[in-house]
Every structure is written in structure tokens, then in C-alpha cells.
């Protein structure tokens, strides 16, 4: 299949943005900017070509695709995590398992994909979920020495946010 034109990709991104609340959008934008920076650090010629308008198609590796299905999964998993708790060390919801377990049941066509999930929360006024994402990814990368704990490894993202009792809660689901 042909890669969609930059114009079509920008239109799709505008439509996707309409589906996110402000805090979800801020986190998505920050993670997307970081992913682009990582890609262009590794491939500086690609950034020069892109900045100069010398490319017809934007390289999908430089940004995340906001996936509505993953958004719905993130929303459901966020609700479950807030209700049942979450094991950060195992990335599991008690009685529900990992995001990969969940996806095998609800999206069997994606069962061979790699997923990484982050449940994040903090005080509404002072919490920066982007910092938490970067710390969590770095902690995992340092312990496991595995590329699947780097943002640039993933291509698709789902995100959900809820504010309750003065705290912001997020669920981020990444897919490759």
C-alpha cells in the first residue's frame, strides 16, 4: 500500500486531535516531539530533507500514529487500573493481566505485535506525565537493556486520561 501524502497525514492528525482531551493531547504532542527528535538525531539527513520540503512523504518512523482502537483499549485499561489497582513491576492489572493478554482477547489480529503500557498518576496541579513516561522508559531500558523500552521502537499509540479527586490518571499504550 502507498504511504499517504503529508497533506493527508496532517488532515488525519487534525481529526485525531479532536478526539483527545487537552491533557491527553499535551502528552501525545510531547511524546511525539521526543520521538521525532530521537528519529532525526539518528537520521539527520532525513530532517534536513523534510525541513527543506524535499520529501514527498513524511517518514512514519519520526512520529506516532494515534490509534483510535488503542485509545479505546487505553480507556478501558485505565478504568480497570483505577478500580482494581496496577502492578508497575509486572505491568499488570490484578485479574486482568498485561495489555498483551488483553489485546489477545479483544484484538486477536494484533496478537503478534509488541505492546508496552504505562499507568501514570499524580497531583492535578503539579504532575507532568511526560516526565513520568521518560523516567519509566529509562528505568526499564537501564534494567533490561532492550530496545523495546525506547520510544523510537514503537509506531502506534493509544492514550487515556481521567481526573478524579484532584489527581490526573493516564494510561499510555504503545504498539509496534
mmCIF file of N, CA and C in Angstrom, residues 56-155:
data_model
loop_
_atom_site.group_PDB
_atom_site.id
_atom_site.type_symbol
_atom_site.label_atom_id
_atom_site.label_comp_id
_atom_site.label_asym_id
_atom_site.label_seq_id
_atom_site.Cartn_x
_atom_site.Cartn_y
_atom_site.Cartn_z
ATOM 1 N N UNK A 56 8.420 13.804 -0.429
ATOM 2 C CA UNK A 56 7.001 13.792 -0.749
ATOM 3 C C UNK A 56 6.197 13.200 0.400
ATOM 4 N N UNK A 57 6.774 12.227 1.093
ATOM 5 C CA UNK A 57 6.075 11.550 2.171
ATOM 6 C C UNK A 57 6.878 11.661 3.456
ATOM 7 N N UNK A 58 6.192 11.969 4.510
ATOM 8 C CA UNK A 58 6.823 12.068 5.822
ATOM 9 C C UNK A 58 7.088 10.663 6.337
ATOM 10 N N UNK A 59 8.269 10.407 6.858
ATOM 11 C CA UNK A 59 8.620 9.086 7.356
ATOM 12 C C UNK A 59 7.843 8.792 8.632
ATOM 13 N N UNK A 60 7.023 7.759 8.596
ATOM 14 C CA UNK A 60 6.201 7.382 9.737
ATOM 15 C C UNK A 60 6.996 7.019 10.970
ATOM 16 N N UNK A 61 8.289 6.703 10.807
ATOM 17 C CA UNK A 61 9.094 6.370 11.971
ATOM 18 C C UNK A 61 9.400 7.597 12.814
ATOM 19 N N UNK A 62 9.197 8.774 12.281
ATOM 20 C CA UNK A 62 9.518 10.003 13.002
ATOM 21 C C UNK A 62 8.365 10.474 13.888
ATOM 22 N N UNK A 63 7.231 9.814 13.802
ATOM 23 C CA UNK A 63 6.104 10.219 14.636
ATOM 24 C C UNK A 63 5.220 9.013 14.940
ATOM 25 N N UNK A 64 4.418 9.159 15.969
ATOM 26 C CA UNK A 64 3.461 8.114 16.334
ATOM 27 C C UNK A 64 2.187 8.261 15.526
ATOM 28 N N UNK A 65 1.550 7.154 15.262
ATOM 29 C CA UNK A 65 0.191 7.148 14.747
ATOM 30 C C UNK A 65 -0.712 7.046 15.969
ATOM 31 N N UNK A 66 -1.613 7.982 16.119
ATOM 32 C CA UNK A 66 -2.585 7.918 17.201
ATOM 33 C C UNK A 66 -3.681 6.968 16.757
ATOM 34 N N UNK A 67 -3.788 5.841 17.418
ATOM 35 C CA UNK A 67 -4.663 4.754 17.010
ATOM 36 C C UNK A 67 -5.931 4.777 17.870
ATOM 37 N N UNK A 68 -7.077 4.984 17.238
ATOM 38 C CA UNK A 68 -8.341 5.087 17.964
ATOM 39 C C UNK A 68 -8.653 3.789 18.709
ATOM 40 N N UNK A 69 -8.342 2.655 18.130
ATOM 41 C CA UNK A 69 -8.579 1.384 18.808
ATOM 42 C C UNK A 69 -7.713 1.284 20.065
ATOM 43 N N UNK A 70 -6.455 1.716 19.961
ATOM 44 C CA UNK A 70 -5.587 1.722 21.146
ATOM 45 C C UNK A 70 -6.063 2.753 22.166
ATOM 46 N N UNK A 71 -6.633 3.862 21.710
ATOM 47 C CA UNK A 71 -7.221 4.831 22.641
ATOM 48 C C UNK A 71 -8.341 4.173 23.450
ATOM 49 N N UNK A 72 -9.178 3.405 22.770
ATOM 50 C CA UNK A 72 -10.286 2.723 23.450
ATOM 51 C C UNK A 72 -9.759 1.674 24.432
ATOM 52 N N UNK A 73 -8.706 0.965 24.037
ATOM 53 C CA UNK A 73 -8.097 -0.023 24.933
ATOM 54 C C UNK A 73 -7.480 0.690 26.139
ATOM 55 N N UNK A 74 -6.789 1.809 25.903
ATOM 56 C CA UNK A 74 -6.197 2.580 26.994
ATOM 57 C C UNK A 74 -7.280 3.071 27.948
ATOM 58 N N UNK A 75 -8.400 3.516 27.398
ATOM 59 C CA UNK A 75 -9.507 3.994 28.228
ATOM 60 C C UNK A 75 -10.056 2.869 29.107
ATOM 61 N N UNK A 76 -10.268 1.709 28.518
ATOM 62 C CA UNK A 76 -10.782 0.556 29.272
ATOM 63 C C UNK A 76 -9.773 0.117 30.329
ATOM 64 N N UNK A 77 -8.509 0.035 29.964
ATOM 65 C CA UNK A 77 -7.470 -0.401 30.913
ATOM 66 C C UNK A 77 -7.275 0.634 32.026
ATOM 67 N N UNK A 78 -7.419 1.913 31.705
ATOM 68 C CA UNK A 78 -7.327 2.942 32.735
ATOM 69 C C UNK A 78 -8.438 2.762 33.758
ATOM 70 N N UNK A 79 -9.637 2.550 33.271
ATOM 71 C CA UNK A 79 -10.773 2.339 34.161
ATOM 72 C C UNK A 79 -10.543 1.118 35.067
ATOM 73 N N UNK A 80 -10.061 0.031 34.472
ATOM 74 C CA UNK A 80 -9.784 -1.187 35.246
ATOM 75 C C UNK A 80 -8.670 -0.955 36.271
ATOM 76 N N UNK A 81 -7.620 -0.251 35.875
ATOM 77 C CA UNK A 81 -6.494 0.009 36.782
ATOM 78 C C UNK A 81 -6.939 0.884 37.955
ATOM 79 N N UNK A 82 -7.784 1.864 37.677
ATOM 80 C CA UNK A 82 -8.254 2.737 38.746
ATOM 81 C C UNK A 82 -9.154 1.971 39.707
ATOM 82 N N UNK A 83 -9.866 0.989 39.193
ATOM 83 C CA UNK A 83 -10.782 0.191 40.016
ATOM 84 C C UNK A 83 -10.052 -0.918 40.786
ATOM 85 N N UNK A 84 -9.137 -1.633 40.109
ATOM 86 C CA UNK A 84 -8.540 -2.843 40.675
ATOM 87 C C UNK A 84 -7.102 -2.688 41.142
ATOM 88 N N UNK A 85 -6.455 -1.591 40.752
ATOM 89 C CA UNK A 85 -5.050 -1.408 41.078
ATOM 90 C C UNK A 85 -4.174 -1.799 39.898
ATOM 91 N N UNK A 86 -2.873 -1.596 40.060
ATOM 92 C CA UNK A 86 -1.943 -1.847 38.963
ATOM 93 C C UNK A 86 -0.589 -2.227 39.537
ATOM 94 N N UNK A 87 0.016 -3.286 39.007
ATOM 95 C CA UNK A 87 1.362 -3.691 39.404
ATOM 96 C C UNK A 87 2.358 -3.096 38.416
ATOM 97 N N UNK A 88 3.041 -2.053 38.847
ATOM 98 C CA UNK A 88 4.010 -1.376 37.979
ATOM 99 C C UNK A 88 5.160 -2.311 37.597
ATOM 100 N N UNK A 89 5.596 -3.140 38.537
ATOM 101 C CA UNK A 89 6.736 -4.021 38.267
ATOM 102 C C UNK A 89 6.397 -5.076 37.212
ATOM 103 N N UNK A 90 5.145 -5.477 37.162
ATOM 104 C CA UNK A 90 4.731 -6.514 36.196
ATOM 105 C C UNK A 90 3.899 -5.955 35.050
ATOM 106 N N UNK A 91 3.568 -4.661 35.125
ATOM 107 C CA UNK A 91 2.689 -4.041 34.122
ATOM 108 C C UNK A 91 1.392 -4.827 33.961
ATOM 109 N N UNK A 92 0.772 -5.162 35.101
ATOM 110 C CA UNK A 92 -0.469 -5.943 35.066
ATOM 111 C C UNK A 92 -1.545 -5.304 35.936
ATOM 112 N N UNK A 93 -2.770 -5.590 35.578
ATOM 113 C CA UNK A 93 -3.930 -5.248 36.388
ATOM 114 C C UNK A 93 -4.387 -6.553 37.022
ATOM 115 N N UNK A 94 -4.498 -6.607 38.362
ATOM 116 C CA UNK A 94 -4.913 -7.858 39.015
ATOM 117 C C UNK A 94 -6.208 -8.411 38.426
ATOM 118 N N UNK A 95 -6.161 -9.667 38.067
ATOM 119 C CA UNK A 95 -7.326 -10.332 37.488
ATOM 120 C C UNK A 95 -7.523 -10.060 36.008
ATOM 121 N N UNK A 96 -6.740 -9.171 35.437
ATOM 122 C CA UNK A 96 -6.884 -8.806 34.021
ATOM 123 C C UNK A 96 -5.637 -9.120 33.211
ATOM 124 N N UNK A 97 -4.480 -9.149 33.861
ATOM 125 C CA UNK A 97 -3.230 -9.449 33.167
ATOM 126 C C UNK A 97 -2.601 -8.224 32.521
ATOM 127 N N UNK A 98 -1.716 -8.489 31.563
ATOM 128 C CA UNK A 98 -0.995 -7.427 30.863
ATOM 129 C C UNK A 98 -1.822 -6.890 29.698
ATOM 130 N N UNK A 99 -1.355 -5.804 29.120
ATOM 131 C CA UNK A 99 -2.030 -5.261 27.946
ATOM 132 C C UNK A 99 -1.983 -6.277 26.794
ATOM 133 N N UNK A 100 -0.887 -7.029 26.684
ATOM 134 C CA UNK A 100 -0.788 -8.051 25.628
ATOM 135 C C UNK A 100 -1.830 -9.139 25.833
ATOM 136 N N UNK A 101 -2.034 -9.557 27.085
ATOM 137 C CA UNK A 101 -3.083 -10.550 27.381
ATOM 138 C C UNK A 101 -4.443 -10.012 26.954
ATOM 139 N N UNK A 102 -4.698 -8.764 27.286
ATOM 140 C CA UNK A 102 -5.980 -8.132 26.981
ATOM 141 C C UNK A 102 -6.186 -8.062 25.467
ATOM 142 N N UNK A 103 -5.158 -7.650 24.752
ATOM 143 C CA UNK A 103 -5.275 -7.482 23.298
ATOM 144 C C UNK A 103 -5.474 -8.822 22.603
ATOM 145 N N UNK A 104 -4.853 -9.877 23.096
ATOM 146 C CA UNK A 104 -5.060 -11.210 22.501
ATOM 147 C C UNK A 104 -6.531 -11.583 22.495
ATOM 148 N N UNK A 105 -7.274 -11.128 23.507
ATOM 149 C CA UNK A 105 -8.697 -11.439 23.588
ATOM 150 C C UNK A 105 -9.569 -10.501 22.761
ATOM 151 N N UNK A 106 -9.248 -9.207 22.769
ATOM 152 C CA UNK A 106 -10.127 -8.251 22.092
ATOM 153 C C UNK A 106 -9.693 -7.893 20.672
ATOM 154 N N UNK A 107 -8.417 -8.122 20.348
ATOM 155 C CA UNK A 107 -7.881 -7.795 19.023
ATOM 156 C C UNK A 107 -6.951 -8.919 18.562
ATOM 157 N N UNK A 108 -7.471 -10.105 18.347
ATOM 158 C CA UNK A 108 -6.589 -11.226 18.022
ATOM 159 C C UNK A 108 -5.724 -11.002 16.781
ATOM 160 N N UNK A 109 -6.151 -10.127 15.873
ATOM 161 C CA UNK A 109 -5.350 -9.852 14.670
ATOM 162 C C UNK A 109 -4.051 -9.119 15.000
ATOM 163 N N UNK A 110 -3.946 -8.556 16.197
ATOM 164 C CA UNK A 110 -2.724 -7.853 16.597
ATOM 165 C C UNK A 110 -1.935 -8.630 17.661
ATOM 166 N N UNK A 111 -2.264 -9.883 17.880
ATOM 167 C CA UNK A 111 -1.647 -10.638 18.972
ATOM 168 C C UNK A 111 -0.134 -10.801 18.827
ATOM 169 N N UNK A 112 0.397 -10.700 17.621
ATOM 170 C CA UNK A 112 1.846 -10.866 17.442
ATOM 171 C C UNK A 112 2.609 -9.543 17.558
ATOM 172 N N UNK A 113 1.897 -8.448 17.712
ATOM 173 C CA UNK A 113 2.549 -7.144 17.878
ATOM 174 C C UNK A 113 3.168 -7.052 19.270
ATOM 175 N N UNK A 114 4.069 -6.103 19.441
ATOM 176 C CA UNK A 114 4.687 -5.836 20.738
ATOM 177 C C UNK A 114 4.003 -4.627 21.349
ATOM 178 N N UNK A 115 3.644 -4.731 22.626
ATOM 179 C CA UNK A 115 2.949 -3.655 23.326
ATOM 180 C C UNK A 115 3.707 -3.274 24.585
ATOM 181 N N UNK A 116 3.593 -2.011 24.947
ATOM 182 C CA UNK A 116 4.141 -1.520 26.209
ATOM 183 C C UNK A 116 3.112 -0.567 26.788
ATOM 184 N N UNK A 117 2.811 -0.758 28.057
ATOM 185 C CA UNK A 117 1.762 0.016 28.709
ATOM 186 C C UNK A 117 2.339 0.742 29.919
ATOM 187 N N UNK A 118 1.877 1.974 30.126
ATOM 188 C CA UNK A 118 2.282 2.750 31.303
ATOM 189 C C UNK A 118 1.042 3.347 31.954
ATOM 190 N N UNK A 119 0.875 3.049 33.236
ATOM 191 C CA UNK A 119 -0.180 3.632 34.058
ATOM 192 C C UNK A 119 0.486 4.702 34.904
ATOM 193 N N UNK A 120 0.022 5.931 34.771
ATOM 194 C CA UNK A 120 0.667 7.086 35.397
ATOM 195 C C UNK A 120 -0.364 7.884 36.183
ATOM 196 N N UNK A 121 0.057 8.485 37.287
ATOM 197 C CA UNK A 121 -0.849 9.338 38.035
ATOM 198 C C UNK A 121 -0.061 10.305 38.897
ATOM 199 N N UNK A 122 -0.717 11.405 39.234
ATOM 200 C CA UNK A 122 -0.091 12.392 40.093
ATOM 201 C C UNK A 122 -1.041 13.533 40.382
ATOM 202 N N UNK A 123 -0.647 14.465 41.285
ATOM 203 C CA UNK A 123 -1.500 15.595 41.644
ATOM 204 C C UNK A 123 -1.826 16.468 40.435
ATOM 205 N N UNK A 124 -3.079 16.825 40.322
ATOM 206 C CA UNK A 124 -3.576 17.562 39.157
ATOM 207 C C UNK A 124 -2.754 18.810 38.843
ATOM 208 N N UNK A 125 -2.424 19.598 39.834
ATOM 209 C CA UNK A 125 -1.783 20.893 39.603
ATOM 210 C C UNK A 125 -0.302 20.803 39.251
ATOM 211 N N UNK A 126 0.392 19.774 39.725
ATOM 212 C CA UNK A 126 1.854 19.754 39.589
ATOM 213 C C UNK A 126 2.391 18.576 38.792
ATOM 214 N N UNK A 127 1.556 17.633 38.426
ATOM 215 C CA UNK A 127 2.034 16.407 37.798
ATOM 216 C C UNK A 127 2.353 16.613 36.324
ATOM 217 N N UNK A 128 3.518 16.113 35.893
ATOM 218 C CA UNK A 128 3.903 16.150 34.482
ATOM 219 C C UNK A 128 4.029 14.704 33.990
ATOM 220 N N UNK A 129 3.026 14.213 33.279
ATOM 221 C CA UNK A 129 3.069 12.814 32.855
ATOM 222 C C UNK A 129 4.202 12.519 31.871
ATOM 223 N N UNK A 130 4.609 13.522 31.096
ATOM 224 C CA UNK A 130 5.701 13.317 30.147
ATOM 225 C C UNK A 130 6.985 12.930 30.887
ATOM 226 N N UNK A 131 7.290 13.647 31.980
ATOM 227 C CA UNK A 131 8.470 13.289 32.775
ATOM 228 C C UNK A 131 8.365 11.855 33.273
ATOM 229 N N UNK A 132 7.179 11.464 33.715
ATOM 230 C CA UNK A 132 6.978 10.091 34.200
ATOM 231 C C UNK A 132 7.196 9.070 33.089
ATOM 232 N N UNK A 133 6.723 9.375 31.892
ATOM 233 C CA UNK A 133 6.936 8.476 30.748
ATOM 234 C C UNK A 133 8.435 8.296 30.507
ATOM 235 N N UNK A 134 9.147 9.412 30.461
ATOM 236 C CA UNK A 134 10.582 9.337 30.158
ATOM 237 C C UNK A 134 11.345 8.600 31.260
ATOM 238 N N UNK A 135 10.995 8.838 32.516
ATOM 239 C CA UNK A 135 11.642 8.140 33.631
ATOM 240 C C UNK A 135 11.337 6.647 33.557
ATOM 241 N N UNK A 136 10.076 6.297 33.313
ATOM 242 C CA UNK A 136 9.678 4.881 33.258
ATOM 243 C C UNK A 136 10.399 4.164 32.116
ATOM 244 N N UNK A 137 10.455 4.798 30.953
ATOM 245 C CA UNK A 137 11.139 4.175 29.814
ATOM 246 C C UNK A 137 12.627 3.992 30.137
ATOM 247 N N UNK A 138 13.248 5.001 30.737
ATOM 248 C CA UNK A 138 14.677 4.920 31.052
ATOM 249 C C UNK A 138 14.958 3.856 32.104
ATOM 250 N N UNK A 139 14.105 3.780 33.128
ATOM 251 C CA UNK A 139 14.276 2.745 34.165
ATOM 252 C C UNK A 139 14.235 1.357 33.544
ATOM 253 N N UNK A 140 13.246 1.127 32.680
ATOM 254 C CA UNK A 140 13.116 -0.187 32.029
ATOM 255 C C UNK A 140 14.312 -0.452 31.122
ATOM 256 N N UNK A 141 14.715 0.544 30.355
ATOM 257 C CA UNK A 141 15.845 0.376 29.434
ATOM 258 C C UNK A 141 17.125 0.061 30.205
ATOM 259 N N UNK A 142 17.327 0.750 31.332
ATOM 260 C CA UNK A 142 18.529 0.510 32.132
ATOM 261 C C UNK A 142 18.555 -0.901 32.713
ATOM 262 N N UNK A 143 17.399 -1.382 33.157
ATOM 263 C CA UNK A 143 17.325 -2.714 33.767
ATOM 264 C C UNK A 143 17.378 -3.842 32.744
ATOM 265 N N UNK A 144 16.707 -3.646 31.631
ATOM 266 C CA UNK A 144 16.526 -4.734 30.663
ATOM 267 C C UNK A 144 17.468 -4.663 29.471
ATOM 268 N N UNK A 145 18.042 -3.489 29.191
ATOM 269 C CA UNK A 145 18.902 -3.298 28.023
ATOM 270 C C UNK A 145 18.242 -3.850 26.757
ATOM 271 N N UNK A 146 17.024 -3.406 26.512
ATOM 272 C CA UNK A 146 16.215 -3.917 25.412
ATOM 273 C C UNK A 146 15.590 -2.734 24.672
ATOM 274 N N UNK A 147 15.708 -2.728 23.339
ATOM 275 C CA UNK A 147 15.200 -1.601 22.553
ATOM 276 C C UNK A 147 13.694 -1.404 22.677
ATOM 277 N N UNK A 148 12.974 -2.438 23.128
ATOM 278 C CA UNK A 148 11.532 -2.256 23.250
ATOM 279 C C UNK A 148 11.157 -1.306 24.380
ATOM 280 N N UNK A 149 12.148 -0.844 25.140
ATOM 281 C CA UNK A 149 11.903 0.149 26.178
ATOM 282 C C UNK A 149 12.382 1.533 25.750
ATOM 283 N N UNK A 150 12.350 1.792 24.446
ATOM 284 C CA UNK A 150 12.671 3.115 23.922
ATOM 285 C C UNK A 150 11.492 3.597 23.078
ATOM 286 N N UNK A 151 11.218 4.877 23.135
ATOM 287 C CA UNK A 151 10.070 5.417 22.390
ATOM 288 C C UNK A 151 10.182 5.146 20.900
ATOM 289 N N UNK A 152 11.399 5.276 20.357
ATOM 290 C CA UNK A 152 11.540 5.148 18.908
ATOM 291 C C UNK A 152 11.244 3.740 18.392
ATOM 292 N N UNK A 153 11.161 2.771 19.268
ATOM 293 C CA UNK A 153 10.833 1.404 18.864
ATOM 294 C C UNK A 153 9.372 1.290 18.414
ATOM 295 N N UNK A 154 8.509 2.115 18.971
ATOM 296 C CA UNK A 154 7.065 1.986 18.756
ATOM 297 C C UNK A 154 6.561 2.899 17.642
ATOM 298 N N UNK A 155 5.459 2.495 17.016
ATOM 299 C CA UNK A 155 4.888 3.242 15.888
ATOM 300 C C UNK A 155 3.489 3.780 16.181
#
